[in-house]
mmCIF file of C-alpha atoms in Angstrom:
data_model
loop_
_atom_site.group_PDB
_atom_site.id
_atom_site.type_symbol
_atom_site.label_atom_id
_atom_site.label_comp_id
_atom_site.label_asym_id
_atom_site.label_seq_id
_atom_site.Cartn_x
_atom_site.Cartn_y
_atom_site.Cartn_z
ATOM 1 C CA UNK A 1 56.606 238.166 114.425
ATOM 2 C CA UNK A 2 54.920 234.787 113.943
ATOM 3 C CA UNK A 3 51.734 234.459 116.024
ATOM 4 C CA UNK A 4 51.471 231.450 118.322
ATOM 5 C CA UNK A 5 50.380 228.380 116.359
ATOM 6 C CA UNK A 6 48.861 225.162 117.657
ATOM 7 C CA UNK A 7 46.630 222.294 116.556
ATOM 8 C CA UNK A 8 43.672 224.467 117.507
ATOM 9 C CA UNK A 9 44.624 227.412 115.284
ATOM 10 C CA UNK A 10 41.709 228.095 112.937
ATOM 11 C CA UNK A 11 42.775 228.463 109.314
ATOM 12 C CA UNK A 12 40.884 229.727 106.262
ATOM 13 C CA UNK A 13 41.773 228.851 102.660
ATOM 14 C CA UNK A 14 41.264 231.691 100.185
ATOM 15 C CA UNK A 15 40.476 230.036 96.865
ATOM 16 C CA UNK A 16 39.310 226.781 98.477
ATOM 17 C CA UNK A 17 37.191 225.763 95.472
ATOM 18 C CA UNK A 18 40.110 225.905 93.044
ATOM 19 C CA UNK A 19 42.173 222.860 92.103
ATOM 20 C CA UNK A 20 45.147 223.859 94.260
ATOM 21 C CA UNK A 21 42.931 224.996 97.118
ATOM 22 C CA UNK A 22 41.018 221.706 97.230
ATOM 23 C CA UNK A 23 44.116 219.535 96.971
ATOM 24 C CA UNK A 24 46.199 221.281 99.605
ATOM 25 C CA UNK A 25 43.316 221.889 101.997
ATOM 26 C CA UNK A 26 42.776 218.124 102.031
ATOM 27 C CA UNK A 27 46.457 217.486 102.740
ATOM 28 C CA UNK A 28 46.588 220.108 105.481
ATOM 29 C CA UNK A 29 43.501 218.630 107.121
ATOM 30 C CA UNK A 30 45.011 215.146 106.920
ATOM 31 C CA UNK A 31 48.046 216.477 108.764
ATOM 32 C CA UNK A 32 45.838 217.885 111.506
ATOM 33 C CA UNK A 33 45.503 221.535 110.522
ATOM 34 C CA UNK A 34 42.217 223.008 111.714
ATOM 35 C CA UNK A 35 40.803 224.236 108.396
ATOM 36 C CA UNK A 36 37.466 225.869 109.192
ATOM 37 C CA UNK A 37 36.346 227.056 105.755
ATOM 38 C CA UNK A 38 37.303 229.255 102.862
ATOM 39 C CA UNK A 39 36.290 231.406 99.950
ATOM 40 C CA UNK A 40 35.472 230.501 96.367
ATOM 41 C CA UNK A 41 37.439 231.238 93.229
ATOM 42 C CA UNK A 42 34.221 232.580 91.683
ATOM 43 C CA UNK A 43 31.509 234.212 93.756
ATOM 44 C CA UNK A 44 28.420 232.073 94.253
ATOM 45 C CA UNK A 45 29.853 228.849 92.813
ATOM 46 C CA UNK A 46 29.467 226.714 95.949
ATOM 47 C CA UNK A 47 28.258 226.736 99.531
ATOM 48 C CA UNK A 48 30.375 223.791 100.671
ATOM 49 C CA UNK A 49 33.566 222.025 99.603
ATOM 50 C CA UNK A 50 34.525 218.637 101.064
ATOM 51 C CA UNK A 51 32.447 219.344 104.144
ATOM 52 C CA UNK A 52 33.890 222.828 104.652
ATOM 53 C CA UNK A 53 31.744 225.960 104.402
ATOM 54 C CA UNK A 54 32.378 228.324 101.514
ATOM 55 C CA UNK A 55 31.807 231.983 102.363
ATOM 56 C CA UNK A 56 31.056 234.820 99.941
ATOM 57 C CA UNK A 57 34.132 236.737 101.121
ATOM 58 C CA UNK A 58 36.847 236.718 103.760
ATOM 59 C CA UNK A 59 34.966 239.173 105.980
ATOM 60 C CA UNK A 60 32.030 236.776 106.274
ATOM 61 C CA UNK A 61 34.412 233.847 106.835
ATOM 62 C CA UNK A 62 36.199 235.564 109.717
ATOM 63 C CA UNK A 63 32.921 236.671 111.289
ATOM 64 C CA UNK A 64 31.470 233.141 111.143
ATOM 65 C CA UNK A 65 34.532 231.151 112.223
ATOM 66 C CA UNK A 66 36.678 233.468 114.315
ATOM 67 C CA UNK A 67 39.734 232.433 112.274
ATOM 68 C CA UNK A 68 42.785 234.678 112.426
ATOM 69 C CA UNK A 69 45.067 232.700 110.074
ATOM 70 C CA UNK A 70 44.643 232.197 106.340
ATOM 71 C CA UNK A 71 46.435 230.877 103.300
ATOM 72 C CA UNK A 72 45.837 232.408 99.870
ATOM 73 C CA UNK A 73 45.754 229.843 97.067
ATOM 74 C CA UNK A 74 45.427 232.600 94.498
ATOM 75 C CA UNK A 75 47.301 233.365 91.253
ATOM 76 C CA UNK A 76 49.995 236.063 91.325
ATOM 77 C CA UNK A 77 47.696 238.713 89.895
ATOM 78 C CA UNK A 78 45.007 238.030 92.485
ATOM 79 C CA UNK A 79 47.234 237.938 95.550
ATOM 80 C CA UNK A 80 47.134 241.651 96.351
ATOM 81 C CA UNK A 81 43.324 241.798 96.421
ATOM 82 C CA UNK A 82 43.153 238.633 98.539
ATOM 83 C CA UNK A 83 45.743 239.952 100.998
ATOM 84 C CA UNK A 84 44.222 243.384 101.414
ATOM 85 C CA UNK A 85 40.780 241.854 101.968
ATOM 86 C CA UNK A 86 42.217 239.450 104.546
ATOM 87 C CA UNK A 87 43.946 242.239 106.474
ATOM 88 C CA UNK A 88 40.777 244.351 106.481
ATOM 89 C CA UNK A 89 38.785 241.367 107.783
ATOM 90 C CA UNK A 90 41.049 240.881 110.798
ATOM 91 C CA UNK A 91 43.398 238.100 109.716
ATOM 92 C CA UNK A 92 46.624 238.333 111.743
ATOM 93 C CA UNK A 93 48.677 235.715 109.849
ATOM 94 C CA UNK A 94 48.515 235.393 106.066
ATOM 95 C CA UNK A 95 50.490 232.962 103.914
ATOM 96 C CA UNK A 96 50.616 233.659 100.161
ATOM 97 C CA UNK A 97 52.060 230.846 98.058
ATOM 98 C CA UNK A 98 52.004 232.298 94.528
ATOM 99 C CA UNK A 99 55.377 232.931 92.918
ATOM 100 C CA UNK A 100 55.958 236.019 90.829
ATOM 101 C CA UNK A 101 53.539 238.439 92.492
ATOM 102 C CA UNK A 102 54.051 241.767 90.652
ATOM 103 C CA UNK A 103 56.574 243.889 92.524
ATOM 104 C CA UNK A 104 54.232 246.870 92.895
ATOM 105 C CA UNK A 105 51.562 244.539 94.297
ATOM 106 C CA UNK A 106 54.031 243.002 96.750
ATOM 107 C CA UNK A 107 55.079 246.460 97.922
ATOM 108 C CA UNK A 108 51.433 247.364 98.471
ATOM 109 C CA UNK A 109 50.797 244.137 100.410
ATOM 110 C CA UNK A 110 53.801 244.879 102.600
ATOM 111 C CA UNK A 111 52.569 248.402 103.345
ATOM 112 C CA UNK A 112 49.082 247.109 104.163
ATOM 113 C CA UNK A 113 50.480 244.375 106.414
ATOM 114 C CA UNK A 114 52.621 246.828 108.376
ATOM 115 C CA UNK A 115 49.735 249.274 108.733
ATOM 116 C CA UNK A 116 47.481 246.524 110.062
ATOM 117 C CA UNK A 117 50.149 244.978 112.301
ATOM 118 C CA UNK A 118 49.760 241.674 110.459
ATOM 119 C CA UNK A 119 52.306 238.911 109.772
ATOM 120 C CA UNK A 120 52.621 238.179 106.059
ATOM 121 C CA UNK A 121 54.594 235.094 104.998
ATOM 122 C CA UNK A 122 55.351 235.008 101.266
ATOM 123 C CA UNK A 123 55.274 235.379 98.434
ATOM 124 C CA UNK A 124 56.604 232.251 96.730
ATOM 125 C CA UNK A 125 56.563 230.216 99.940
ATOM 126 C CA UNK A 126 55.612 226.607 100.701
ATOM 127 C CA UNK A 127 54.242 227.907 104.012
ATOM 128 C CA UNK A 128 55.083 227.269 107.627
ATOM 129 C CA UNK A 129 54.534 224.564 110.225
ATOM 130 C CA UNK A 130 54.782 223.603 113.841
ATOM 131 C CA UNK A 131 55.524 219.911 113.233
ATOM 132 C CA UNK A 132 53.178 217.573 115.027
ATOM 133 C CA UNK A 133 50.611 220.337 115.514
ATOM 134 C CA UNK A 134 49.759 222.258 112.336
ATOM 135 C CA UNK A 135 51.006 223.235 108.902
ATOM 136 C CA UNK A 136 49.764 226.078 106.727
ATOM 137 C CA UNK A 137 50.984 225.355 103.219
ATOM 138 C CA UNK A 138 52.349 222.359 101.372
ATOM 139 C CA UNK A 139 55.464 221.322 103.271
ATOM 140 C CA UNK A 140 55.828 217.537 102.764
ATOM 141 C CA UNK A 141 54.820 215.411 105.732
ATOM 142 C CA UNK A 142 57.890 213.164 105.360
ATOM 143 C CA UNK A 143 60.137 216.142 106.122
ATOM 144 C CA UNK A 144 58.208 217.270 109.203
ATOM 145 C CA UNK A 145 59.165 215.957 112.624
ATOM 146 C CA UNK A 146 58.664 217.628 116.011
ATOM 147 C CA UNK A 147 61.968 218.698 117.500
ATOM 148 C CA UNK A 148 64.274 221.463 118.657
ATOM 149 C CA UNK A 149 65.564 223.046 115.446
ATOM 150 C CA UNK A 150 64.120 226.275 114.069
ATOM 151 C CA UNK A 151 64.223 226.077 110.260
ATOM 152 C CA UNK A 152 63.945 229.087 107.936
ATOM 153 C CA UNK A 153 64.418 228.956 104.196
ATOM 154 C CA UNK A 154 64.126 230.847 100.933
ATOM 155 C CA UNK A 155 64.013 227.647 98.894
ATOM 156 C CA UNK A 156 61.123 225.260 99.348
ATOM 157 C CA UNK A 157 62.755 222.293 97.637
ATOM 158 C CA UNK A 158 66.102 222.660 99.389
ATOM 159 C CA UNK A 159 64.398 222.995 102.761
ATOM 160 C CA UNK A 160 62.451 219.788 102.056
ATOM 161 C CA UNK A 161 65.767 218.031 101.592
ATOM 162 C CA UNK A 162 67.076 219.451 104.864
ATOM 163 C CA UNK A 163 63.906 218.489 106.724
ATOM 164 C CA UNK A 164 63.818 214.996 105.240
ATOM 165 C CA UNK A 165 67.441 214.326 106.138
ATOM 166 C CA UNK A 166 66.881 215.713 109.614
ATOM 167 C CA UNK A 167 63.901 213.417 110.150
ATOM 168 C CA UNK A 168 65.914 210.432 108.931
ATOM 169 C CA UNK A 169 68.500 211.193 111.627
ATOM 170 C CA UNK A 170 65.849 211.524 114.339
ATOM 171 C CA UNK A 171 66.005 215.337 114.341
ATOM 172 C CA UNK A 172 62.987 217.590 114.137
ATOM 173 C CA UNK A 173 61.830 221.162 113.899
ATOM 174 C CA UNK A 174 60.282 223.451 116.511
ATOM 175 C CA UNK A 175 59.035 225.841 113.818
ATOM 176 C CA UNK A 176 59.581 225.784 110.070
ATOM 177 C CA UNK A 177 59.068 228.965 108.045
ATOM 178 C CA UNK A 178 59.513 229.273 104.296
ATOM 179 C CA UNK A 179 60.164 232.972 103.777
ATOM 180 C CA UNK A 180 59.869 232.653 99.995
ATOM 181 C CA UNK A 181 62.084 233.425 97.057
ATOM 182 C CA UNK A 182 60.505 236.523 95.530
ATOM 183 C CA UNK A 183 62.549 239.739 95.744
ATOM 184 C CA UNK A 184 59.810 241.599 97.666
ATOM 185 C CA UNK A 185 58.205 239.661 100.498
ATOM 186 C CA UNK A 186 56.761 239.870 103.981
ATOM 187 C CA UNK A 187 58.593 237.970 106.727
ATOM 188 C CA UNK A 188 62.383 237.904 106.280
ATOM 189 C CA UNK A 189 65.170 235.960 107.988
ATOM 190 C CA UNK A 190 66.021 238.799 110.377
ATOM 191 C CA UNK A 191 62.383 238.960 111.512
ATOM 192 C CA UNK A 192 62.585 235.319 112.601
ATOM 193 C CA UNK A 193 65.737 235.642 114.697
ATOM 194 C CA UNK A 194 63.970 237.050 117.798
ATOM 195 C CA UNK A 195 61.187 234.472 117.366
ATOM 196 C CA UNK A 196 63.615 231.567 117.562
ATOM 197 C CA UNK A 197 65.773 233.201 120.227
ATOM 198 C CA UNK A 198 62.736 233.601 122.495
ATOM 199 C CA UNK A 199 61.237 230.163 121.792
ATOM 200 C CA UNK A 200 62.055 227.747 124.639
ATOM 201 C CA UNK A 201 61.522 224.769 122.311
ATOM 202 C CA UNK A 202 64.304 225.885 119.958
ATOM 203 C CA UNK A 203 67.935 224.983 120.748
ATOM 204 C CA UNK A 204 69.441 225.872 117.349
ATOM 205 C CA UNK A 205 68.544 227.497 114.040
ATOM 206 C CA UNK A 206 69.065 226.383 110.461
ATOM 207 C CA UNK A 207 69.123 228.998 107.708
ATOM 208 C CA UNK A 208 68.731 227.806 104.124
ATOM 209 C CA UNK A 209 69.635 230.751 101.946
ATOM 210 C CA UNK A 210 70.471 231.404 98.328
ATOM 211 C CA UNK A 211 72.217 233.988 96.210
ATOM 212 C CA UNK A 212 70.466 237.265 95.485
ATOM 213 C CA UNK A 213 69.212 240.103 97.642
ATOM 214 C CA UNK A 214 70.606 241.033 101.040
ATOM 215 C CA UNK A 215 68.436 238.945 103.336
ATOM 216 C CA UNK A 216 71.232 236.754 104.660
ATOM 217 C CA UNK A 217 73.400 239.819 105.271
ATOM 218 C CA UNK A 218 70.514 241.449 107.177
ATOM 219 C CA UNK A 219 70.233 238.324 109.302
ATOM 220 C CA UNK A 220 73.988 238.412 109.957
ATOM 221 C CA UNK A 221 73.730 242.016 111.156
ATOM 222 C CA UNK A 222 70.817 241.114 113.448
ATOM 223 C CA UNK A 223 72.720 238.108 114.785
ATOM 224 C CA UNK A 224 75.758 240.270 115.548
ATOM 225 C CA UNK A 225 73.576 242.848 117.307
ATOM 226 C CA UNK A 226 71.724 240.328 119.489
ATOM 227 C CA UNK A 227 74.702 238.075 120.290
ATOM 228 C CA UNK A 228 72.226 235.276 120.961
ATOM 229 C CA UNK A 229 73.395 232.108 122.627
ATOM 230 C CA UNK A 230 71.631 229.724 120.250
ATOM 231 C CA UNK A 231 73.794 228.366 117.429
ATOM 232 C CA UNK A 232 73.018 229.102 113.791
ATOM 233 C CA UNK A 233 73.907 226.671 110.993
ATOM 234 C CA UNK A 234 73.566 227.807 107.383
ATOM 235 C CA UNK A 235 73.814 226.570 103.834
ATOM 236 C CA UNK A 236 73.696 228.942 100.837
ATOM 237 C CA UNK A 237 72.554 227.719 97.412
ATOM 238 C CA UNK A 238 73.937 229.145 94.188
ATOM 239 C CA UNK A 239 77.699 229.065 94.614
ATOM 240 C CA UNK A 240 78.141 228.697 90.832
ATOM 241 C CA UNK A 241 75.354 231.127 89.865
ATOM 242 C CA UNK A 242 76.134 233.265 86.832
ATOM 243 C CA UNK A 243 76.047 237.032 87.216
ATOM 244 C CA UNK A 244 72.885 238.695 85.934
ATOM 245 C CA UNK A 245 70.940 235.430 85.557
ATOM 246 C CA UNK A 246 67.944 234.677 87.774
ATOM 247 C CA UNK A 247 68.514 231.212 89.224
ATOM 248 C CA UNK A 248 65.046 229.734 89.686
ATOM 249 C CA UNK A 249 63.555 232.266 92.090
ATOM 250 C CA UNK A 250 62.980 235.821 90.962
ATOM 251 C CA UNK A 251 65.068 237.043 93.887
ATOM 252 C CA UNK A 252 68.020 234.723 93.211
ATOM 253 C CA UNK A 253 69.975 237.186 91.096
ATOM 254 C CA UNK A 254 73.571 238.318 91.572
ATOM 255 C CA UNK A 255 75.208 241.395 90.072
ATOM 256 C CA UNK A 256 78.810 242.373 90.693
ATOM 257 C CA UNK A 257 79.528 241.860 94.377
ATOM 258 C CA UNK A 258 75.865 242.212 95.338
ATOM 259 C CA UNK A 259 74.006 239.148 96.610
ATOM 260 C CA UNK A 260 76.826 236.679 95.948
ATOM 261 C CA UNK A 261 77.527 233.376 97.632
ATOM 262 C CA UNK A 262 80.879 234.664 98.877
ATOM 263 C CA UNK A 263 79.453 237.807 100.466
ATOM 264 C CA UNK A 264 76.652 235.956 102.231
ATOM 265 C CA UNK A 265 78.901 233.228 103.566
ATOM 266 C CA UNK A 266 81.498 235.747 104.766
ATOM 267 C CA UNK A 267 78.944 237.917 106.573
ATOM 268 C CA UNK A 268 77.227 234.964 108.240
ATOM 269 C CA UNK A 269 80.521 233.451 109.333
ATOM 270 C CA UNK A 270 81.696 236.774 110.762
ATOM 271 C CA UNK A 271 78.451 236.976 112.750
ATOM 272 C CA UNK A 272 79.121 233.597 114.328
ATOM 273 C CA UNK A 273 77.053 231.272 112.144
ATOM 274 C CA UNK A 274 78.529 227.976 110.945
ATOM 275 C CA UNK A 275 78.286 227.719 107.164
ATOM 276 C CA UNK A 276 78.357 224.430 105.255
ATOM 277 C CA UNK A 277 78.996 223.560 101.628
ATOM 278 C CA UNK A 278 76.116 221.106 101.379
ATOM 279 C CA UNK A 279 73.022 219.791 103.137
ATOM 280 C CA UNK A 280 74.657 216.524 104.155
ATOM 281 C CA UNK A 281 77.398 218.289 106.100
ATOM 282 C CA UNK A 282 74.904 220.600 107.789
ATOM 283 C CA UNK A 283 72.655 217.757 108.950
ATOM 284 C CA UNK A 284 75.664 215.781 110.165
ATOM 285 C CA UNK A 285 76.706 218.756 112.287
ATOM 286 C CA UNK A 286 73.184 218.981 113.728
ATOM 287 C CA UNK A 287 73.272 215.287 114.567
ATOM 288 C CA UNK A 288 76.564 215.737 116.378
ATOM 289 C CA UNK A 289 74.935 218.372 118.570
#
């Protein structure tokens, strides 16, 4: 489940002194995210970065700030250590943006997150946002607009296109979550279904999927089981993907009948979702209500 997020949510940046950490912390702060500090790439390299305190470790950062949300701007090989330290320190929501986290590390992060009762979003995610209030990650501002549509996506770039076209039509998002494109991850589409179903701000859901894995099929099963009243609109990338070839994301891999465009579209349609061939058609349907 996604913890409640607001403009007051305190957020830590793990790796704040690095190039990516500095750049995206500044953009998040400009959007209104309440960044309260972070940790350094190398221990003892700084005490402050752009007016934000730098702590020796995540435990000290949590103790000093009371933050319960964090984003890890760490390389793939350093993500497991950052995540496990964050969970031990009391972080309840962690976003990890690195793509290509080793599978064994991702499995270990998942086990640690479940044991701690923590929400892990990632890996290979642009983050999440409550438009108009806060964003944790690097979702583009031009694609964010407060509204009534819950948006979940494997693909960052494709979701930017959906969000941008929605905003251009006067449509916005209640909550936007990039679940990430790695094969092993934390929050999945099916985990978000009860979040959006229970959210009074959300009138409909948009699912931006892609070939590979069984995440869309899992969502279809959950949708069938809940028989929720809120409509689901979906677009699946990779219709022409070649078998056995990873299409961009590590998880976007089809083999035989497993993880194909046809299987995902068929399962979602059978569960009651409306599936579209392209982003333009999906956004037009949203605009029509």
